[in-house]
């Protein structure tokens, strides 16, 4: 994609959805960290179902420790890998209390020190809570970046680096949300719905599905 095409790509996505947000539900920075950590290899819908009751009860790291690992497991047992995720959430809650006065830090370096928090999770927290221009590359963004020609790369880190270089203002803050939502609902893994895609003419994907399959 050329620079002008990239600008137009995001302009159209922004026109369609001016205020994109994560679909995870949370009430504060700590709940966001927990929600994103739980969302690895799980859907946002599934995480939200599990955390609604949890977040009514738990709003701080101290309250999470009081709930305990077994209590947490009861809330999140419908989520994949819930045993290891529960251990990580308890451990990250303890670390936040021990080293950060119970507050969520606002740097990537500090966030990735938390158990269960990788670069992608840190980028989500920095973007959604602290308003930093980060690009949290998940499977959807990896696919959209490569398919469209916007940001090609074999790894999330490679795609993130390309997005850092290529995404222009005023779209940098919302870019990863637009790309995730586009991949989740339009540029789907099995059959991209190119027939209703607002940026199909800018996309370099050679196997576009321009006619809606029968039965859809």
PDB file of C-alpha atoms in Angstrom:
ATOM      1  CA  UNK A   1       0.000   0.000   0.000  1.00  0.00           C
ATOM      2  CA  UNK A   2       1.144   3.532  -0.730  1.00  0.00           C
ATOM      3  CA  UNK A   3       1.116   6.258   1.898  1.00  0.00           C
ATOM      4  CA  UNK A   4      -2.009   7.793   0.360  1.00  0.00           C
ATOM      5  CA  UNK A   5      -3.754   4.420   0.257  1.00  0.00           C
ATOM      6  CA  UNK A   6      -2.964   3.780   3.925  1.00  0.00           C
ATOM      7  CA  UNK A   7      -4.409   7.159   4.884  1.00  0.00           C
ATOM      8  CA  UNK A   8      -7.565   6.427   2.886  1.00  0.00           C
ATOM      9  CA  UNK A   9      -7.769   2.925   4.384  1.00  0.00           C
ATOM     10  CA  UNK A  10      -7.950   4.291   7.925  1.00  0.00           C
ATOM     11  CA  UNK A  11     -10.062   7.287   6.936  1.00  0.00           C
ATOM     12  CA  UNK A  12     -12.813   4.950   5.752  1.00  0.00           C
ATOM     13  CA  UNK A  13     -12.606   2.706   8.816  1.00  0.00           C
ATOM     14  CA  UNK A  14     -12.721   5.800  11.037  1.00  0.00           C
ATOM     15  CA  UNK A  15     -15.687   7.207   9.148  1.00  0.00           C
ATOM     16  CA  UNK A  16     -17.552   3.948   9.716  1.00  0.00           C
ATOM     17  CA  UNK A  17     -16.613   3.757  13.431  1.00  0.00           C
ATOM     18  CA  UNK A  18     -15.371   7.113  14.786  1.00  0.00           C
ATOM     19  CA  UNK A  19     -14.735   5.952  18.368  1.00  0.00           C
ATOM     20  CA  UNK A  20     -13.450   2.362  18.325  1.00  0.00           C
ATOM     21  CA  UNK A  21     -12.972   0.601  21.651  1.00  0.00           C
ATOM     22  CA  UNK A  22     -11.975  -2.784  22.966  1.00  0.00           C
ATOM     23  CA  UNK A  23     -14.897  -5.173  23.381  1.00  0.00           C
ATOM     24  CA  UNK A  24     -13.560  -6.319  26.753  1.00  0.00           C
ATOM     25  CA  UNK A  25     -15.543  -5.002  29.720  1.00  0.00           C
ATOM     26  CA  UNK A  26     -13.702  -3.365  32.639  1.00  0.00           C
ATOM     27  CA  UNK A  27     -14.113  -0.577  35.160  1.00  0.00           C
ATOM     28  CA  UNK A  28     -10.539   0.437  35.955  1.00  0.00           C
ATOM     29  CA  UNK A  29      -6.927  -0.151  34.896  1.00  0.00           C
ATOM     30  CA  UNK A  30      -6.508  -3.198  37.124  1.00  0.00           C
ATOM     31  CA  UNK A  31      -9.623  -4.900  35.768  1.00  0.00           C
ATOM     32  CA  UNK A  32      -8.399  -4.165  32.240  1.00  0.00           C
ATOM     33  CA  UNK A  33      -5.059  -5.879  32.929  1.00  0.00           C
ATOM     34  CA  UNK A  34      -6.893  -8.912  34.305  1.00  0.00           C
ATOM     35  CA  UNK A  35      -9.364  -9.040  31.407  1.00  0.00           C
ATOM     36  CA  UNK A  36      -6.658  -8.833  28.755  1.00  0.00           C
ATOM     37  CA  UNK A  37      -4.529 -11.446  30.520  1.00  0.00           C
ATOM     38  CA  UNK A  38      -7.542 -13.768  30.589  1.00  0.00           C
ATOM     39  CA  UNK A  39      -8.323 -13.153  26.913  1.00  0.00           C
ATOM     40  CA  UNK A  40      -5.287 -15.051  25.563  1.00  0.00           C
ATOM     41  CA  UNK A  41      -6.608 -17.902  23.390  1.00  0.00           C
ATOM     42  CA  UNK A  42     -10.166 -16.957  24.383  1.00  0.00           C
ATOM     43  CA  UNK A  43     -12.862 -14.725  22.913  1.00  0.00           C
ATOM     44  CA  UNK A  44     -13.761 -11.338  24.347  1.00  0.00           C
ATOM     45  CA  UNK A  45     -17.365 -12.544  24.615  1.00  0.00           C
ATOM     46  CA  UNK A  46     -16.275 -15.525  26.718  1.00  0.00           C
ATOM     47  CA  UNK A  47     -14.061 -13.392  28.946  1.00  0.00           C
ATOM     48  CA  UNK A  48     -16.826 -10.849  29.524  1.00  0.00           C
ATOM     49  CA  UNK A  49     -19.247 -13.570  30.584  1.00  0.00           C
ATOM     50  CA  UNK A  50     -16.730 -14.816  33.142  1.00  0.00           C
ATOM     51  CA  UNK A  51     -15.639 -11.431  34.483  1.00  0.00           C
ATOM     52  CA  UNK A  52     -18.991  -9.677  34.952  1.00  0.00           C
ATOM     53  CA  UNK A  53     -19.644 -11.323  38.315  1.00  0.00           C
ATOM     54  CA  UNK A  54     -15.919 -11.343  39.164  1.00  0.00           C
ATOM     55  CA  UNK A  55     -15.521  -7.601  38.619  1.00  0.00           C
ATOM     56  CA  UNK A  56     -18.558  -6.808  40.751  1.00  0.00           C
ATOM     57  CA  UNK A  57     -16.672  -8.462  43.593  1.00  0.00           C
ATOM     58  CA  UNK A  58     -13.055  -7.624  42.710  1.00  0.00           C
ATOM     59  CA  UNK A  59     -11.888  -4.125  41.817  1.00  0.00           C
ATOM     60  CA  UNK A  60      -8.368  -4.068  43.302  1.00  0.00           C
ATOM     61  CA  UNK A  61      -5.349  -6.368  43.553  1.00  0.00           C
ATOM     62  CA  UNK A  62      -5.964  -6.733  47.309  1.00  0.00           C
ATOM     63  CA  UNK A  63      -9.531  -7.890  46.733  1.00  0.00           C
ATOM     64  CA  UNK A  64      -8.221 -10.439  44.215  1.00  0.00           C
ATOM     65  CA  UNK A  65      -5.802 -11.838  46.795  1.00  0.00           C
ATOM     66  CA  UNK A  66      -8.634 -12.041  49.316  1.00  0.00           C
ATOM     67  CA  UNK A  67     -10.726 -13.966  46.776  1.00  0.00           C
ATOM     68  CA  UNK A  68      -7.806 -16.357  46.319  1.00  0.00           C
ATOM     69  CA  UNK A  69      -6.755 -18.639  43.498  1.00  0.00           C
ATOM     70  CA  UNK A  70      -9.522 -21.201  44.056  1.00  0.00           C
ATOM     71  CA  UNK A  71     -12.169 -18.492  44.243  1.00  0.00           C
ATOM     72  CA  UNK A  72     -10.872 -16.952  41.028  1.00  0.00           C
ATOM     73  CA  UNK A  73     -10.943 -20.322  39.280  1.00  0.00           C
ATOM     74  CA  UNK A  74     -14.631 -20.669  40.080  1.00  0.00           C
ATOM     75  CA  UNK A  75     -15.285 -17.424  38.204  1.00  0.00           C
ATOM     76  CA  UNK A  76     -13.107 -18.146  35.166  1.00  0.00           C
ATOM     77  CA  UNK A  77     -13.416 -21.924  34.747  1.00  0.00           C
ATOM     78  CA  UNK A  78     -15.271 -21.445  31.444  1.00  0.00           C
ATOM     79  CA  UNK A  79     -12.168 -19.783  29.944  1.00  0.00           C
ATOM     80  CA  UNK A  80      -9.409 -21.809  28.300  1.00  0.00           C
ATOM     81  CA  UNK A  81      -6.225 -22.367  30.337  1.00  0.00           C
ATOM     82  CA  UNK A  82      -8.028 -21.081  33.440  1.00  0.00           C
ATOM     83  CA  UNK A  83      -5.712 -22.860  35.892  1.00  0.00           C
ATOM     84  CA  UNK A  84      -2.536 -21.178  34.666  1.00  0.00           C
ATOM     85  CA  UNK A  85      -4.344 -17.880  34.137  1.00  0.00           C
ATOM     86  CA  UNK A  86      -5.616 -17.916  37.726  1.00  0.00           C
ATOM     87  CA  UNK A  87      -2.048 -18.445  39.008  1.00  0.00           C
ATOM     88  CA  UNK A  88      -0.796 -15.555  36.897  1.00  0.00           C
ATOM     89  CA  UNK A  89      -3.570 -13.185  37.983  1.00  0.00           C
ATOM     90  CA  UNK A  90      -2.908 -13.900  41.655  1.00  0.00           C
ATOM     91  CA  UNK A  91       0.850 -13.467  41.111  1.00  0.00           C
ATOM     92  CA  UNK A  92       0.492 -10.210  39.154  1.00  0.00           C
ATOM     93  CA  UNK A  93      -1.867  -8.886  41.840  1.00  0.00           C
ATOM     94  CA  UNK A  94       0.747  -9.631  44.509  1.00  0.00           C
ATOM     95  CA  UNK A  95       3.474  -7.937  42.461  1.00  0.00           C
ATOM     96  CA  UNK A  96       1.326  -4.835  41.938  1.00  0.00           C
ATOM     97  CA  UNK A  97       0.866  -4.572  45.713  1.00  0.00           C
ATOM     98  CA  UNK A  98       4.510  -5.317  46.554  1.00  0.00           C
ATOM     99  CA  UNK A  99       6.176  -3.040  44.007  1.00  0.00           C
ATOM    100  CA  UNK A 100       3.609  -0.584  42.616  1.00  0.00           C
ATOM    101  CA  UNK A 101       1.433   0.305  45.637  1.00  0.00           C
ATOM    102  CA  UNK A 102      -1.443  -1.572  44.014  1.00  0.00           C
ATOM    103  CA  UNK A 103      -1.430   0.719  40.964  1.00  0.00           C
ATOM    104  CA  UNK A 104      -1.059  -0.389  37.346  1.00  0.00           C
ATOM    105  CA  UNK A 105       2.180   1.031  35.877  1.00  0.00           C
ATOM    106  CA  UNK A 106       2.087   3.116  32.706  1.00  0.00           C
ATOM    107  CA  UNK A 107       5.188   1.811  30.917  1.00  0.00           C
ATOM    108  CA  UNK A 108       5.600  -1.298  28.778  1.00  0.00           C
ATOM    109  CA  UNK A 109       8.784  -2.232  30.626  1.00  0.00           C
ATOM    110  CA  UNK A 110       6.940  -2.397  33.951  1.00  0.00           C
ATOM    111  CA  UNK A 111       3.792  -4.015  32.580  1.00  0.00           C
ATOM    112  CA  UNK A 112       5.622  -6.956  30.981  1.00  0.00           C
ATOM    113  CA  UNK A 113       7.173  -7.736  34.370  1.00  0.00           C
ATOM    114  CA  UNK A 114       3.729  -8.803  35.550  1.00  0.00           C
ATOM    115  CA  UNK A 115       3.098 -12.583  35.338  1.00  0.00           C
ATOM    116  CA  UNK A 116       0.939 -13.442  32.341  1.00  0.00           C
ATOM    117  CA  UNK A 117       1.417 -10.024  30.743  1.00  0.00           C
ATOM    118  CA  UNK A 118       3.262 -10.048  27.424  1.00  0.00           C
ATOM    119  CA  UNK A 119       3.917  -7.288  24.944  1.00  0.00           C
ATOM    120  CA  UNK A 120       0.468  -7.518  23.351  1.00  0.00           C
ATOM    121  CA  UNK A 121      -1.330  -7.271  26.695  1.00  0.00           C
ATOM    122  CA  UNK A 122       0.891  -4.365  27.735  1.00  0.00           C
ATOM    123  CA  UNK A 123       0.133  -2.551  24.483  1.00  0.00           C
ATOM    124  CA  UNK A 124      -3.617  -2.967  25.011  1.00  0.00           C
ATOM    125  CA  UNK A 125      -3.398  -1.501  28.518  1.00  0.00           C
ATOM    126  CA  UNK A 126      -1.185   1.378  27.391  1.00  0.00           C
ATOM    127  CA  UNK A 127      -3.573   2.188  24.555  1.00  0.00           C
ATOM    128  CA  UNK A 128      -6.957   1.673  26.185  1.00  0.00           C
ATOM    129  CA  UNK A 129      -6.244   3.093  29.639  1.00  0.00           C
ATOM    130  CA  UNK A 130      -3.297   5.416  29.278  1.00  0.00           C
ATOM    131  CA  UNK A 131      -4.061   6.719  25.782  1.00  0.00           C
ATOM    132  CA  UNK A 132      -0.696   5.789  24.292  1.00  0.00           C
ATOM    133  CA  UNK A 133      -0.264   5.120  20.566  1.00  0.00           C
ATOM    134  CA  UNK A 134       0.520   1.415  20.663  1.00  0.00           C
ATOM    135  CA  UNK A 135      -0.289  -1.447  18.300  1.00  0.00           C
ATOM    136  CA  UNK A 136      -1.393  -4.642  20.021  1.00  0.00           C
ATOM    137  CA  UNK A 137      -1.003  -7.246  17.281  1.00  0.00           C
ATOM    138  CA  UNK A 138      -3.225 -10.297  17.694  1.00  0.00           C
ATOM    139  CA  UNK A 139      -4.174 -12.972  15.142  1.00  0.00           C
ATOM    140  CA  UNK A 140      -6.737 -10.650  13.528  1.00  0.00           C
ATOM    141  CA  UNK A 141      -4.247  -7.830  12.982  1.00  0.00           C
ATOM    142  CA  UNK A 142      -1.581 -10.275  11.803  1.00  0.00           C
ATOM    143  CA  UNK A 143      -4.023 -11.569   9.178  1.00  0.00           C
ATOM    144  CA  UNK A 144      -5.355  -8.162   8.086  1.00  0.00           C
ATOM    145  CA  UNK A 145      -1.869  -6.656   7.917  1.00  0.00           C
ATOM    146  CA  UNK A 146      -0.637  -9.415   5.639  1.00  0.00           C
ATOM    147  CA  UNK A 147      -3.748  -9.852   3.500  1.00  0.00           C
ATOM    148  CA  UNK A 148      -4.259  -6.194   2.730  1.00  0.00           C
ATOM    149  CA  UNK A 149      -0.586  -5.367   2.262  1.00  0.00           C
ATOM    150  CA  UNK A 150      -0.818  -2.749   5.003  1.00  0.00           C
ATOM    151  CA  UNK A 151       1.832  -4.354   7.210  1.00  0.00           C
ATOM    152  CA  UNK A 152       3.335  -7.648   6.145  1.00  0.00           C
ATOM    153  CA  UNK A 153       5.274  -9.804   8.558  1.00  0.00           C
ATOM    154  CA  UNK A 154       5.580 -13.372   9.789  1.00  0.00           C
ATOM    155  CA  UNK A 155       5.438 -12.484  13.478  1.00  0.00           C
ATOM    156  CA  UNK A 156       3.374 -10.048  15.576  1.00  0.00           C
ATOM    157  CA  UNK A 157       6.570  -8.123  16.308  1.00  0.00           C
ATOM    158  CA  UNK A 158       7.292  -7.638  12.589  1.00  0.00           C
ATOM    159  CA  UNK A 159       3.755  -6.458  11.887  1.00  0.00           C
ATOM    160  CA  UNK A 160       3.843  -4.135  14.900  1.00  0.00           C
ATOM    161  CA  UNK A 161       7.078  -2.565  13.644  1.00  0.00           C
ATOM    162  CA  UNK A 162       5.538  -1.981  10.203  1.00  0.00           C
ATOM    163  CA  UNK A 163       2.433  -0.396  11.732  1.00  0.00           C
ATOM    164  CA  UNK A 164       4.628   1.865  13.876  1.00  0.00           C
ATOM    165  CA  UNK A 165       6.249   3.173  10.699  1.00  0.00           C
ATOM    166  CA  UNK A 166       3.209   3.327   8.441  1.00  0.00           C
ATOM    167  CA  UNK A 167       0.115   4.357  10.385  1.00  0.00           C
ATOM    168  CA  UNK A 168      -0.354   8.133  10.073  1.00  0.00           C
ATOM    169  CA  UNK A 169      -2.005  10.657  12.343  1.00  0.00           C
ATOM    170  CA  UNK A 170      -4.809  11.139  13.252  1.00  0.00           C
ATOM    171  CA  UNK A 171      -5.369   7.373  13.196  1.00  0.00           C
ATOM    172  CA  UNK A 172      -2.579   6.020  15.393  1.00  0.00           C
ATOM    173  CA  UNK A 173      -4.513   5.859  18.668  1.00  0.00           C
ATOM    174  CA  UNK A 174      -7.464   3.944  17.218  1.00  0.00           C
ATOM    175  CA  UNK A 175      -5.624   1.926  14.570  1.00  0.00           C
ATOM    176  CA  UNK A 176      -5.330  -1.392  16.387  1.00  0.00           C
ATOM    177  CA  UNK A 177      -9.025  -1.292  17.340  1.00  0.00           C
ATOM    178  CA  UNK A 178     -10.113  -0.717  13.746  1.00  0.00           C
ATOM    179  CA  UNK A 179      -7.878  -3.533  12.533  1.00  0.00           C
ATOM    180  CA  UNK A 180      -9.052  -6.016  15.192  1.00  0.00           C
ATOM    181  CA  UNK A 181     -12.716  -5.255  14.541  1.00  0.00           C
ATOM    182  CA  UNK A 182     -12.174  -5.432  10.788  1.00  0.00           C
ATOM    183  CA  UNK A 183     -10.509  -8.834  11.127  1.00  0.00           C
ATOM    184  CA  UNK A 184     -13.125 -10.108  13.568  1.00  0.00           C
ATOM    185  CA  UNK A 185     -16.209  -9.101  11.597  1.00  0.00           C
ATOM    186  CA  UNK A 186     -15.237  -8.532   7.944  1.00  0.00           C
ATOM    187  CA  UNK A 187     -11.787  -9.844   6.991  1.00  0.00           C
ATOM    188  CA  UNK A 188     -12.496 -13.214   8.599  1.00  0.00           C
ATOM    189  CA  UNK A 189     -10.005 -16.070   8.633  1.00  0.00           C
ATOM    190  CA  UNK A 190     -11.855 -18.632   6.533  1.00  0.00           C
ATOM    191  CA  UNK A 191     -13.877 -16.475   4.158  1.00  0.00           C
ATOM    192  CA  UNK A 192     -13.166 -12.740   4.082  1.00  0.00           C
ATOM    193  CA  UNK A 193     -16.391 -10.855   3.392  1.00  0.00           C
ATOM    194  CA  UNK A 194     -14.881  -8.679   0.686  1.00  0.00           C
ATOM    195  CA  UNK A 195     -18.304  -8.080  -0.844  1.00  0.00           C
ATOM    196  CA  UNK A 196     -19.138  -5.748   2.052  1.00  0.00           C
ATOM    197  CA  UNK A 197     -15.653  -4.457   2.844  1.00  0.00           C
ATOM    198  CA  UNK A 198     -15.246  -0.684   2.739  1.00  0.00           C
ATOM    199  CA  UNK A 199     -11.546  -0.915   1.854  1.00  0.00           C
ATOM    200  CA  UNK A 200     -11.592  -3.808  -0.638  1.00  0.00           C
ATOM    201  CA  UNK A 201     -10.375  -1.623  -3.513  1.00  0.00           C
ATOM    202  CA  UNK A 202      -7.288  -0.641  -1.489  1.00  0.00           C
ATOM    203  CA  UNK A 203      -6.474  -4.214  -0.497  1.00  0.00           C
ATOM    204  CA  UNK A 204      -3.822  -6.299  -2.295  1.00  0.00           C
ATOM    205  CA  UNK A 205      -5.385  -9.692  -1.423  1.00  0.00           C
ATOM    206  CA  UNK A 206      -5.541 -11.703  -4.645  1.00  0.00           C
ATOM    207  CA  UNK A 207      -8.301 -14.139  -3.634  1.00  0.00           C
ATOM    208  CA  UNK A 208     -11.012 -11.609  -2.858  1.00  0.00           C
ATOM    209  CA  UNK A 209     -14.488 -13.021  -2.265  1.00  0.00           C
ATOM    210  CA  UNK A 210     -16.479 -10.317  -4.034  1.00  0.00           C
ATOM    211  CA  UNK A 211     -19.774 -12.156  -4.181  1.00  0.00           C
ATOM    212  CA  UNK A 212     -21.670 -13.194  -1.098  1.00  0.00           C
ATOM    213  CA  UNK A 213     -21.784 -17.014  -0.929  1.00  0.00           C
ATOM    214  CA  UNK A 214     -25.270 -18.493  -1.110  1.00  0.00           C
ATOM    215  CA  UNK A 215     -26.801 -19.212   2.266  1.00  0.00           C
ATOM    216  CA  UNK A 216     -25.006 -16.360   4.020  1.00  0.00           C
TER     217      UNK A 216
END
